[in-house]
Coordinates of C-alpha atoms in Angstrom, one line a residue:
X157 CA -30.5 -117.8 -56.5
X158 CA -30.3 -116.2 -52.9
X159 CA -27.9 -117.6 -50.5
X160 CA -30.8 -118.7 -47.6
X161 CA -31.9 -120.9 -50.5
X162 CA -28.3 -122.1 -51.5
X163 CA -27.7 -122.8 -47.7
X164 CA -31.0 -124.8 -47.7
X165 CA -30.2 -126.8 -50.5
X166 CA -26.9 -127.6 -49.2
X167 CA -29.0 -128.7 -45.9
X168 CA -31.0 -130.6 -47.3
X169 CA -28.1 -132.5 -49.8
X170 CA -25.8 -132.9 -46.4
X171 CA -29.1 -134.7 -44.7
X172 CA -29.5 -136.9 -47.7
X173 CA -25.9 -137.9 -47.4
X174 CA -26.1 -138.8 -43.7
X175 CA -29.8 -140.8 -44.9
X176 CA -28.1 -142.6 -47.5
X177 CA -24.6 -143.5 -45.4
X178 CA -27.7 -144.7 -42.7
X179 CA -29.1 -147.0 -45.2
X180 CA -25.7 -148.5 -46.3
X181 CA -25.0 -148.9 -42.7
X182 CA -28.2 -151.0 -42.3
X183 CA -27.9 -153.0 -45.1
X184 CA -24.2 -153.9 -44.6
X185 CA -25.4 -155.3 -40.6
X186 CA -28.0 -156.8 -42.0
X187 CA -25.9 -159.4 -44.7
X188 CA -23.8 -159.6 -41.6
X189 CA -26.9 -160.8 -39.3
X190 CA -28.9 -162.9 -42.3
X191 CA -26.2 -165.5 -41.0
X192 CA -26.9 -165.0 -37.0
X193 CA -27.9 -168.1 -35.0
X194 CA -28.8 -168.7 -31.4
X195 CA -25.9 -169.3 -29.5
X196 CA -25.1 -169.7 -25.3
X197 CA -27.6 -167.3 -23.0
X198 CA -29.6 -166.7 -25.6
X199 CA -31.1 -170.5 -25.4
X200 CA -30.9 -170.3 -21.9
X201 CA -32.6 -167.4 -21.5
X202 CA -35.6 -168.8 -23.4
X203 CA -35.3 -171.9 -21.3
X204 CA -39.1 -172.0 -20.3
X205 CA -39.8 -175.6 -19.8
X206 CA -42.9 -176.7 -21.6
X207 CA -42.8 -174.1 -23.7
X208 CA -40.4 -174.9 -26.9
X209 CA -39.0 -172.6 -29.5
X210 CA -38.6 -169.6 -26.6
X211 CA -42.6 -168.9 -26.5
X212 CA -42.5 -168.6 -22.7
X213 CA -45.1 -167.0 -20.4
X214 CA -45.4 -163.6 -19.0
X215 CA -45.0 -165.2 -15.6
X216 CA -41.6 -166.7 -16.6
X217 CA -40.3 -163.5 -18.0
X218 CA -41.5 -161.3 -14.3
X219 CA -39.9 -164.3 -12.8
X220 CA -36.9 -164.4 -14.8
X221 CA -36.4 -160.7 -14.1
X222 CA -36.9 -161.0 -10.4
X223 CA -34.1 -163.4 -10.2
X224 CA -31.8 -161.2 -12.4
X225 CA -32.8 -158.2 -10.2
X226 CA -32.0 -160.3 -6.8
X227 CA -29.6 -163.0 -7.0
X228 CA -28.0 -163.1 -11.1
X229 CA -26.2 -160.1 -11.8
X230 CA -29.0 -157.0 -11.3
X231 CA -29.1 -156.1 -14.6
X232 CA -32.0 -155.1 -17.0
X233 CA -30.4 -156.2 -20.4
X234 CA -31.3 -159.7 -20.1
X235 CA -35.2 -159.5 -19.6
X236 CA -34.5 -157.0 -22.5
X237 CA -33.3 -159.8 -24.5
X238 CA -35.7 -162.0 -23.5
X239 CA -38.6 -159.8 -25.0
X240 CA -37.0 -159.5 -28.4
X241 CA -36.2 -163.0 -28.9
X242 CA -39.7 -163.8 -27.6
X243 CA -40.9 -163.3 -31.3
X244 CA -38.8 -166.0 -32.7
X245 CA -35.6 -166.3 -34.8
X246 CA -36.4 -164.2 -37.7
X247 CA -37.0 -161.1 -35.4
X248 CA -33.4 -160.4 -33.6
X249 CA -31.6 -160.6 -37.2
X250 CA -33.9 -157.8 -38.6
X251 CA -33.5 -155.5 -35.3
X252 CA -29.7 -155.7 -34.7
X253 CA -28.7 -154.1 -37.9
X254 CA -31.3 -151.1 -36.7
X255 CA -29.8 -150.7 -32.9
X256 CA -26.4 -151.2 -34.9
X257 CA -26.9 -148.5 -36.8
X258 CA -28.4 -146.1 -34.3
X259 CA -25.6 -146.9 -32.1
X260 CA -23.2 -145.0 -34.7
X261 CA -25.1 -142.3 -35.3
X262 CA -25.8 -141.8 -32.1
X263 CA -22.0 -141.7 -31.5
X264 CA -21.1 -139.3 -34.3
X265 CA -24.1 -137.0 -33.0
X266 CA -23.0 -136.8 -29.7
X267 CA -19.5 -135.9 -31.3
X268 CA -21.3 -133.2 -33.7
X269 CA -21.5 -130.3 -31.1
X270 CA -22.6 -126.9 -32.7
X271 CA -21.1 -126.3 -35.9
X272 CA -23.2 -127.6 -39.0
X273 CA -20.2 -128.2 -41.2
X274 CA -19.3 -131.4 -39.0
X275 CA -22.3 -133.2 -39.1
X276 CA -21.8 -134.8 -42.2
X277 CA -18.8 -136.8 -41.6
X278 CA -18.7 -137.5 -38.1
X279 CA -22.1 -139.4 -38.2
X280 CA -20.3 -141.2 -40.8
X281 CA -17.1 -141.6 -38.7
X282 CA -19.9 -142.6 -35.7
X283 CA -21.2 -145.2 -38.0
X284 CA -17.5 -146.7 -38.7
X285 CA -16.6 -146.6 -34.6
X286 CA -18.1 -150.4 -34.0
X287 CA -16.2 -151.9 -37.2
X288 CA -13.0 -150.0 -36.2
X289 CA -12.8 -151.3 -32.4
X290 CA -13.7 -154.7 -33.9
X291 CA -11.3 -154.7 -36.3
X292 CA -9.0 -153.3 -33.1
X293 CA -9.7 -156.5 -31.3
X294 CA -10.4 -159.6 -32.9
X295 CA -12.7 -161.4 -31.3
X296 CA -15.1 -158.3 -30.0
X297 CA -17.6 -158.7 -33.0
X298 CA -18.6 -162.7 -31.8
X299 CA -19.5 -162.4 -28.2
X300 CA -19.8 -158.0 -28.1
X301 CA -21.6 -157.6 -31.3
X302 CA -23.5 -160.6 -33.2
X303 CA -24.1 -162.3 -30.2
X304 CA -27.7 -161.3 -29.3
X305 CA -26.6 -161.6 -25.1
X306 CA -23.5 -159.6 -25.5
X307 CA -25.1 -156.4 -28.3
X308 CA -28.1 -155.9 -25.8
X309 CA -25.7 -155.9 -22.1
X310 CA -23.2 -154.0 -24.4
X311 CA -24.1 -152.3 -27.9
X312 CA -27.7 -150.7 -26.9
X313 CA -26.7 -149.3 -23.4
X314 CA -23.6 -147.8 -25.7
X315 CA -26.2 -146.3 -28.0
X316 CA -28.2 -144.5 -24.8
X317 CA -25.2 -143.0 -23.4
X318 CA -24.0 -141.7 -26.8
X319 CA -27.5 -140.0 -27.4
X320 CA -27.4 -138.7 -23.6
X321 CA -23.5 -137.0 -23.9
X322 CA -24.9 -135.5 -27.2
X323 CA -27.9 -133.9 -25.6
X324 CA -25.8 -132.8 -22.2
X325 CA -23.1 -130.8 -24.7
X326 CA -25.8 -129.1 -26.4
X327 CA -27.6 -127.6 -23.6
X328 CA -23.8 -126.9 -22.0
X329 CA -22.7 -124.7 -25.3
X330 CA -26.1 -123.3 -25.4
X331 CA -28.0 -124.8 -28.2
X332 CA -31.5 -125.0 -28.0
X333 CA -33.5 -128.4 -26.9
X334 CA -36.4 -129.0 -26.5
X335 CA -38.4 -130.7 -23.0
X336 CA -39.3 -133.7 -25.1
X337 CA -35.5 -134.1 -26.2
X338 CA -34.4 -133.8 -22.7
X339 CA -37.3 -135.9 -21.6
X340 CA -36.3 -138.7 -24.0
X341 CA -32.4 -138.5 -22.4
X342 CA -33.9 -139.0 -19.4
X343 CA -35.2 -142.1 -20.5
X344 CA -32.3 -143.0 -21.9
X345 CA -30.5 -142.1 -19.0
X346 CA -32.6 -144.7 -17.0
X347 CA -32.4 -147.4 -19.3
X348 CA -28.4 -147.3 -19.5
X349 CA -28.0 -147.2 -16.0
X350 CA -30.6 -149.7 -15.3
X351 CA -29.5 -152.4 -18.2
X352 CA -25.5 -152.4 -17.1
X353 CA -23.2 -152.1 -14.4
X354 CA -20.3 -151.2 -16.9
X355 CA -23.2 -148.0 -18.4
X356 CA -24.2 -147.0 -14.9
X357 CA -20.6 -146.2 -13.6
X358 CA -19.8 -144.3 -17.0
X359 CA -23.5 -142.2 -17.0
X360 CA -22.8 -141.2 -13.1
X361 CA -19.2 -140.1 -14.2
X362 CA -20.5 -137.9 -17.8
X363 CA -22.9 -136.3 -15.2
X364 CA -20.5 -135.3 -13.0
X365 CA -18.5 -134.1 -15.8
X366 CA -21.1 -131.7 -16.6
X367 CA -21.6 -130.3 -13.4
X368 CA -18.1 -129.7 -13.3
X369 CA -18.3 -128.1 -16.4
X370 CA -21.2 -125.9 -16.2
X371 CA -19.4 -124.7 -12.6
X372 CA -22.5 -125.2 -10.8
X373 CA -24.4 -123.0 -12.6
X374 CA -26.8 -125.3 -15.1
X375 CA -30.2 -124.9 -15.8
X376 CA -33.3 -126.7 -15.3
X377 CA -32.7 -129.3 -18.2
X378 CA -29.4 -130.0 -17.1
X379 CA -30.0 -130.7 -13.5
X380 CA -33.2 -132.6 -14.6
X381 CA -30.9 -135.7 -16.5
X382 CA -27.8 -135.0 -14.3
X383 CA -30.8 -136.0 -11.4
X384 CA -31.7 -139.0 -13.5
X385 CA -28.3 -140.1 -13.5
X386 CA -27.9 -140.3 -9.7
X387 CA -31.3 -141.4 -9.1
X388 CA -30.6 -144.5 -11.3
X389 CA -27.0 -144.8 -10.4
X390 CA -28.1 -145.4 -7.0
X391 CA -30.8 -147.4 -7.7
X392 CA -28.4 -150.0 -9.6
X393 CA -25.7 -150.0 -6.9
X394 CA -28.9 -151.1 -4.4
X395 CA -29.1 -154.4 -6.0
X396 CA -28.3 -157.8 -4.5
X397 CA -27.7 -159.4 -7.8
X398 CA -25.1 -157.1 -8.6
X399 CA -22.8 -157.6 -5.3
X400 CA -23.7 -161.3 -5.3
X401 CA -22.2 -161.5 -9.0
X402 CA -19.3 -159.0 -7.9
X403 CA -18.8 -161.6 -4.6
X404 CA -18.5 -164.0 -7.0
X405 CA -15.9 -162.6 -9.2
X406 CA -13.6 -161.5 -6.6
X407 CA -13.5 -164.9 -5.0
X408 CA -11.5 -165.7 -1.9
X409 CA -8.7 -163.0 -2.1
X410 CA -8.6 -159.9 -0.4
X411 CA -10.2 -157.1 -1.9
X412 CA -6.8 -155.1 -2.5
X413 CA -5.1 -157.7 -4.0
X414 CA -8.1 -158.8 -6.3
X415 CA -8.5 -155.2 -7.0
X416 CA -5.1 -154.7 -8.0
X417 CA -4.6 -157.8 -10.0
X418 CA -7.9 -157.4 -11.8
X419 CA -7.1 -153.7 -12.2
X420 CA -3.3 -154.6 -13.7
X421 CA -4.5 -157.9 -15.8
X422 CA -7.9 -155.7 -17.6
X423 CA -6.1 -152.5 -18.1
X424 CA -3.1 -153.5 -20.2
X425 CA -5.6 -155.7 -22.2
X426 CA -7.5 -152.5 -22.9
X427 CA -4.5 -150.5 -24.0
X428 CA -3.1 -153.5 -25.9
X429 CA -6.5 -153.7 -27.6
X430 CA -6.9 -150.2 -28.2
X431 CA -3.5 -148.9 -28.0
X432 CA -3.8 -146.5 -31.8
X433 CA -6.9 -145.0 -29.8
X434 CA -4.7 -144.6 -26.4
X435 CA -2.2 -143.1 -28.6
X436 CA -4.4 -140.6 -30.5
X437 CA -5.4 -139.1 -27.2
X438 CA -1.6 -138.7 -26.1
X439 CA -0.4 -137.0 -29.0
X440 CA -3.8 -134.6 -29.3
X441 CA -3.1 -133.8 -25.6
X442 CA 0.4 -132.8 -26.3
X443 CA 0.4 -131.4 -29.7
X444 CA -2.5 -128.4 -28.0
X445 CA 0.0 -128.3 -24.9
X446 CA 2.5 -127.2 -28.0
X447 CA -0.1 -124.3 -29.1
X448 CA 2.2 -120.7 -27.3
X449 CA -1.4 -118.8 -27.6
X450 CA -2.8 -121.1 -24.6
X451 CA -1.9 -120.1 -21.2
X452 CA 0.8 -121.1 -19.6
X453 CA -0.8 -123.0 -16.8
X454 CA -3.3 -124.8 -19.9
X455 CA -0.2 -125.9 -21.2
X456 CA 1.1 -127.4 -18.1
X457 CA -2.1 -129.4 -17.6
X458 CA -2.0 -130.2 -21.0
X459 CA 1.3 -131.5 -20.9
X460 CA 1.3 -133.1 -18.1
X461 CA -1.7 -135.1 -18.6
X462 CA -0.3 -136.4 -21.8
X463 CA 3.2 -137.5 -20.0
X464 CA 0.8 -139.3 -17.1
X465 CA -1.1 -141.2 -20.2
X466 CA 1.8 -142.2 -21.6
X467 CA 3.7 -143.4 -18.6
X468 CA 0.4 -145.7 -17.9
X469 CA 0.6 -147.2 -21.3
X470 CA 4.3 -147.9 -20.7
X471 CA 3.9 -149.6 -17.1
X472 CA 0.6 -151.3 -17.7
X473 CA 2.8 -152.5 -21.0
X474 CA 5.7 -154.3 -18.8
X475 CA 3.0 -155.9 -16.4
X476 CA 1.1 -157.6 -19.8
X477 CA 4.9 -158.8 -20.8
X478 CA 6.1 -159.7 -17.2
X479 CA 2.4 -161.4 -16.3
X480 CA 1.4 -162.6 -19.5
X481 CA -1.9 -164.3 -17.8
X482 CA -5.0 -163.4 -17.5
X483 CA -5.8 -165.5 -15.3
X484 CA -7.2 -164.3 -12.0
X485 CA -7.0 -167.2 -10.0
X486 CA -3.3 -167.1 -8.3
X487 CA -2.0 -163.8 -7.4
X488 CA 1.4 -162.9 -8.6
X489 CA 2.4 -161.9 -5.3
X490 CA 6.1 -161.2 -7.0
X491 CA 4.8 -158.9 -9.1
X492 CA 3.1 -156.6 -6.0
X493 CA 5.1 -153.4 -6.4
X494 CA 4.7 -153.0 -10.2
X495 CA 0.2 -153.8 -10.1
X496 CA 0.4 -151.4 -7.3
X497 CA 2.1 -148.8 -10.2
X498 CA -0.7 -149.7 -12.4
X499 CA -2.9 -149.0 -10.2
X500 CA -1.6 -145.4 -9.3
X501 CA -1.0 -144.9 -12.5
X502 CA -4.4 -145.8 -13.8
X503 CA -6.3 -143.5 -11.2
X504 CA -3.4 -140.4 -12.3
X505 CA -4.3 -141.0 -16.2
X506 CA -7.9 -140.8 -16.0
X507 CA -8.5 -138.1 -13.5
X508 CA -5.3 -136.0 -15.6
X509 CA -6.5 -136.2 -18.9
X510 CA -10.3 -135.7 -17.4
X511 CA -8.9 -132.6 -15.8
X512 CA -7.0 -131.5 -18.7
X513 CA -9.6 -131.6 -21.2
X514 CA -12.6 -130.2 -18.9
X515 CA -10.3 -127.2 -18.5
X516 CA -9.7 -127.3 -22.6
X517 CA -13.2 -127.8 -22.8
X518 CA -13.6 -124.5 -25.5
X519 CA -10.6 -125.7 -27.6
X520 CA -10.7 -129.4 -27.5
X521 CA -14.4 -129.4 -27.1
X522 CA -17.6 -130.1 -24.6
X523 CA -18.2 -133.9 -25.8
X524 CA -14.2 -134.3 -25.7
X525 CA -14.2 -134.1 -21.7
X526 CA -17.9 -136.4 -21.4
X527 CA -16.7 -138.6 -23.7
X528 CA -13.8 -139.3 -22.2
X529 CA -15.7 -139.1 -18.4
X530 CA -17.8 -142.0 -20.1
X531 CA -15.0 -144.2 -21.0
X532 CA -13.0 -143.5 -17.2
X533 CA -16.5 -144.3 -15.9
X534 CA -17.0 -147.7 -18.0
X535 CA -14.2 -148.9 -16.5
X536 CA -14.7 -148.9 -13.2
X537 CA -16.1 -152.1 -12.8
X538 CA -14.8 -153.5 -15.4
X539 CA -10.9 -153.0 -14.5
X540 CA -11.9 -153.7 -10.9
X541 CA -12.8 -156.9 -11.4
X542 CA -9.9 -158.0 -13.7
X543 CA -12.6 -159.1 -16.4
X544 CA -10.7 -158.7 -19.7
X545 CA -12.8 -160.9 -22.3
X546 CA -13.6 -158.5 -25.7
X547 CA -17.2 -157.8 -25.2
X548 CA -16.3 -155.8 -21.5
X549 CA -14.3 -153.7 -23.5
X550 CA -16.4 -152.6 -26.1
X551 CA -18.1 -149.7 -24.3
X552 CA -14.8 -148.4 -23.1
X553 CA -12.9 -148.9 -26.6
X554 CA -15.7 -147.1 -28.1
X555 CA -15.7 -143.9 -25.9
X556 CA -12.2 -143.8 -26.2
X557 CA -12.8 -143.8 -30.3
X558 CA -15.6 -141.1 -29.4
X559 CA -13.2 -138.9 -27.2
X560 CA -10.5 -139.0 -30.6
X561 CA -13.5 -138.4 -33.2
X562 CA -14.9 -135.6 -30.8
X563 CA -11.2 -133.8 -30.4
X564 CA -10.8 -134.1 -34.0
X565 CA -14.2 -132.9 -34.7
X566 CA -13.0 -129.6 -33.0
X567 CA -10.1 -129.0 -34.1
X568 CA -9.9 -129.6 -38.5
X569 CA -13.6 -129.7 -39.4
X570 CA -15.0 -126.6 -40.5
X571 CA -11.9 -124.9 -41.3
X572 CA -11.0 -124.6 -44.9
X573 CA -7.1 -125.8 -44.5
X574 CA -7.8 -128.8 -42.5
X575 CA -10.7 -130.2 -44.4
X576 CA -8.3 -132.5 -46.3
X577 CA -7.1 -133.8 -42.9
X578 CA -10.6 -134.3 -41.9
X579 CA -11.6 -136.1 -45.4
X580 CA -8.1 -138.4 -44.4
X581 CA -8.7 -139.3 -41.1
X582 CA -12.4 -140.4 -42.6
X583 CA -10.3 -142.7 -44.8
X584 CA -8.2 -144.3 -42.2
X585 CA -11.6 -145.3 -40.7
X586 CA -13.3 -146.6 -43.9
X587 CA -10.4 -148.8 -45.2
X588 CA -10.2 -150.9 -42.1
X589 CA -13.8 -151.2 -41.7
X590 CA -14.0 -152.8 -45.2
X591 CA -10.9 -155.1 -44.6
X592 CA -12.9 -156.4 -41.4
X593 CA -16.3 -156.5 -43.3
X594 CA -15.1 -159.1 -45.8
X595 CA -13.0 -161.1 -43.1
X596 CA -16.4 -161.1 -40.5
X597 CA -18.8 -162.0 -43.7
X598 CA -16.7 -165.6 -44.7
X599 CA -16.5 -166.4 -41.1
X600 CA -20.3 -165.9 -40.2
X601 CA -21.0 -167.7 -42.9
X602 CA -18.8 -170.7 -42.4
X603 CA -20.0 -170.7 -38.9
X604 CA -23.9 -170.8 -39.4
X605 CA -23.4 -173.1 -42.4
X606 CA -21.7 -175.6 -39.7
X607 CA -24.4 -174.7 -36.9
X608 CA -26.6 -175.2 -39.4
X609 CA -25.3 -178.8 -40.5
X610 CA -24.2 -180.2 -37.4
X611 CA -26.0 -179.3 -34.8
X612 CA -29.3 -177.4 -34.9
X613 CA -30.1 -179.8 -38.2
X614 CA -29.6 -183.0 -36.5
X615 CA -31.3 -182.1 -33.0
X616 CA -34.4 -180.7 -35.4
X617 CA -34.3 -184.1 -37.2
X618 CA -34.6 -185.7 -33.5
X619 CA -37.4 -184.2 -32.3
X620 CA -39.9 -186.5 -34.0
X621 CA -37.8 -189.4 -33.5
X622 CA -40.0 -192.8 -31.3
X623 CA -36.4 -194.7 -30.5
X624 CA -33.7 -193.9 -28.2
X625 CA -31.1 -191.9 -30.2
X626 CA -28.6 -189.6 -29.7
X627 CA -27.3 -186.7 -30.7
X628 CA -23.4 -185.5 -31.3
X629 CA -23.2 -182.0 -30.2
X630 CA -19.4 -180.4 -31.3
X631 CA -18.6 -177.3 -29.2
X632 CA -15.8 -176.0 -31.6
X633 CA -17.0 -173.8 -34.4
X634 CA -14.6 -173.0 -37.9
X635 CA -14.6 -169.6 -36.4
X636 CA -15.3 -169.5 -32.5
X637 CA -14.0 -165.5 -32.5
X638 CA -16.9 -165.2 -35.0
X639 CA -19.6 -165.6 -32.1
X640 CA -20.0 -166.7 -28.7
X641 CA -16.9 -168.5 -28.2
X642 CA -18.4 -170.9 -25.8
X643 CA -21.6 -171.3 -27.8
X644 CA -22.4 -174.7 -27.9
X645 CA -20.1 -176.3 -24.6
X646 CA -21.7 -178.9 -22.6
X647 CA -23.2 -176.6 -20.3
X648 CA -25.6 -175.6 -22.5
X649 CA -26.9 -179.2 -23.9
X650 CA -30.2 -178.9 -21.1
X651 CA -31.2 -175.2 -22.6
X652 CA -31.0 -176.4 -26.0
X653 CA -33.5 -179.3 -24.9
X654 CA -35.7 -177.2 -23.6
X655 CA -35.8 -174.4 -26.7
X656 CA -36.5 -177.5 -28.8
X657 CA -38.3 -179.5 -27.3
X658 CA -36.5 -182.5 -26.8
X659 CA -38.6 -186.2 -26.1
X660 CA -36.5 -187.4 -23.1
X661 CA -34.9 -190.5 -25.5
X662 CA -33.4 -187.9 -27.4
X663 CA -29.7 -187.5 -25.4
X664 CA -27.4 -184.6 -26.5
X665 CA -23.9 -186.0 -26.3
X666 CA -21.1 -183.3 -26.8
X667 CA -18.1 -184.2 -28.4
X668 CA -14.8 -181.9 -28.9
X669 CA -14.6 -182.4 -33.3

């Protein structure tokens, strides 16, 4: 046997693999989703009045995104959601384990880079990034992940910025890609920017990052999706929706102190959330500072990154203890001096370690530097706006985990010594991944079981009814960090009329048990 037909085997048995860990992937979302309900936006973006069960007209859904576009929030994602709920119920449960999965290998592609020997497992690692920041923060899988308004505004433009910072490291190291490749980027490119705010900041950043790394000198392809970026960056940043939402969230304080309060309050839940990842990008930073064949001035970049990082997590650390809150509605005014710190600290960390590792870019890795461009991109509007819910975090948590799997990707796999390492650090992933699995299963199931029961059963059963009746609505699910946590609050009572179709002496009455 020739070795070209021992390397093509061995191609072909590595693809395989990554098919069959693909398969697993979609079949272990999928017993996740057979338990998904409707829950919050997702009735109220179906709300078309006269037409039940979310069949609403093409002249709703222009509308609808019109008003999104203008005055809501200037976001694509939800007429997105709105066509692929338009089909009915059974549709969204058989699509999100799909998107799901794509989303992970798109993250362990992008973390791939050029040597064949690491595809394997980091596609599989990209598969385990979403259960690992989920298991990270409790709480992000109900409103980030298996609710349908918060995957779409969060998972899939995730998914289109991991398949751009793939195909923006392969034509930096000089791989070969094809027009239609870089064609579909740009799409992809477009449709990140164009669905979120949170996406839009973190593709302008990546594409920056690239022109910084490619010193000016890129090729055609290059400056063809870092154009697309801009383009569509600016394009987002021209809508009224998304400064009339921003108004909104800022309130009546003054810009500074809302920005430094929201900055303070959303950071430190970040690290606190995703403090192993924070970590893991410290000590990688200082443990190649430690490497004597760098140069000295590498080193001191290096190092000095990593100290900057560190002091962040420590001060952002003493504000969540001091200012336990996060509430943004009375600024801590005592508490001035030490958000300002934050704050200075927070701009120091990610332009040092975004420094640091663009100028490591050959040891550390191309996708190392995007990814990590991404995730100080993702938070721009996030941290200025002090949101610090899961589901705005789950973009950022996961290019940070992409920035540690990239890094780690470079250094162990495909050399002989450290392929234990690499087969460990696989491990660490898979273990809590299952432990979350089993946890998220019983509590999806409990909850639909009881959405099931008490409320969309009943309010079904009412439709037909001739006499006055009512209808107890209970707002408190057996597992509210399951889902939407605010699924079913009173708010929502005129949506679910609409969706089903309510006769007017049918009255939805919430009640707190």
């Amino acid at each position: 046997m020739t070795s070209q037909t021992v390397q093509r085997d061995v191609r072909w048995g590595g693809r395989l693999v990554i098919v069959g860990i693909a398969l697993l992937s979609v079949a272990a979302w999928g017993w996740l989703f057979r338990h998904w309900f409707l829950a919050g936006d997702d009735y109220a973006f179906l709300a078309d009045p006269g037409h039940p069960r979310g069949t609403f007209t093409p002249d709703y859904w222009w509308d609808s995104l019109v008003d999104d576009w203008a005055r809501r929030n200037g976001r694509l994602s939800d007429a997105v959601l709105r066509l692929l709920l338009r089909p009915g119920e059974w549709f969204y449960p058989l699509f999100a384990p799909f998107m799901l999965t794509a989303t992970g290998l798109g993250l362990g592609w992008a973390a791939v880079g050029r040597h064949p020997a690491r595809q394997g497992w980091t596609l599989a690692v990209g598969l385990g990034v979403l259960p690992v920041v989920c298991w990270l923060a409790p709480g992000m899988f109900g409103d980030g992940i298996f609710w349908a308004a918060g995957a779409v505004n969060y998972v899939a433009p995730l998914g289109l910025l991991a398949l751009a910072i793939g195909v923006h490291q392969r034509l930096l190291t000089g791989s070969t890609v094809g027009w239609p490749t870089v064609a579909l980027a740009g799409v992809a490119i477009l449709l990140a920017d164009a669905m979120q705010e949170v996406s839009s900041t973190a593709s302008l950043a990546v594409a920056v990052g690239v022109v910084a790394l490619g010193r000016l000198r890129l090729g055609a392809k290059s400056w063809f999706l870092v154009a697309c970026a801009v383009v569509a960056f600016v394009v987002h940043m021209s809508s009224p929706g998304l400064w009339l939402r921003s108004g909104r969230v800022v309130g009546e304080a003054t810009v500074v102190e809302r920005v430094l309060h929201g900055t303070s309050v959303s950071a430190s839940m970040l690290l606190t959330r995703g403090w192993p990842l924070w970590f893991a990008v410290v000590a990688l930073l200082a443990a190649t500072a430690m490497r004597q064949e760098l140069p000295r001035w590498e080193r001191w970049f290096l190092a000095g990154a990593a100290a900057i990082a560190a002091a962040f997590f420590v001060v952002a650390g003493m504000f969540r203890i001091r200012v336990p809150s996060l509430s943004l509605d009375e600024f801590p005014s005592g508490r001035l001096p030490l958000m300002a710190v934050v704050f200075a600290l927070m701009v120091l960390a990610m332009a040092a370690v975004g420094v640091a590792l663009t100028l490591s870019a050959r040891r550390l890795g191309t996708a190392t530097a995007l990814a990590w461009l991404g995730f100080a991109g993702s938070c721009v509007f996030v941290f200025a706006s002090g949101v610090a819910n899961t589901r705005v975090h789950l973009m950022p948590l996961a290019l940070l985990a992409l920035t540690v799997a990239a890094a780690l990707a470079r250094l162990t796999v495909g050399r002989r010594a450290n392929r234990r390492v690499a087969g460990g650090l696989a491990l660490l992933l898979v273990v809590p991944s299952a432990v979350w699995f089993d946890a998220t299963l019983r509590g999806v199931r409990e909850n639909e079981r009881f959405v099931e029961g008490r409320i969309v059963g009943p309010i079904e059963a009412a439709v037909d009814a001739d006499a006055p009746v009512e209808v107890a609505v209970p707002h408190r699910l057996p597992h509210p960090e399951m889902t939407y946590p605010r699924a079913f609050v009173s708010g929502y009572l005129p949506t679910l009329r609409i969706y089903y179709g309510l006769p007017d002496h049918v009255a939805l009455v919430p009640v707190d048990d």
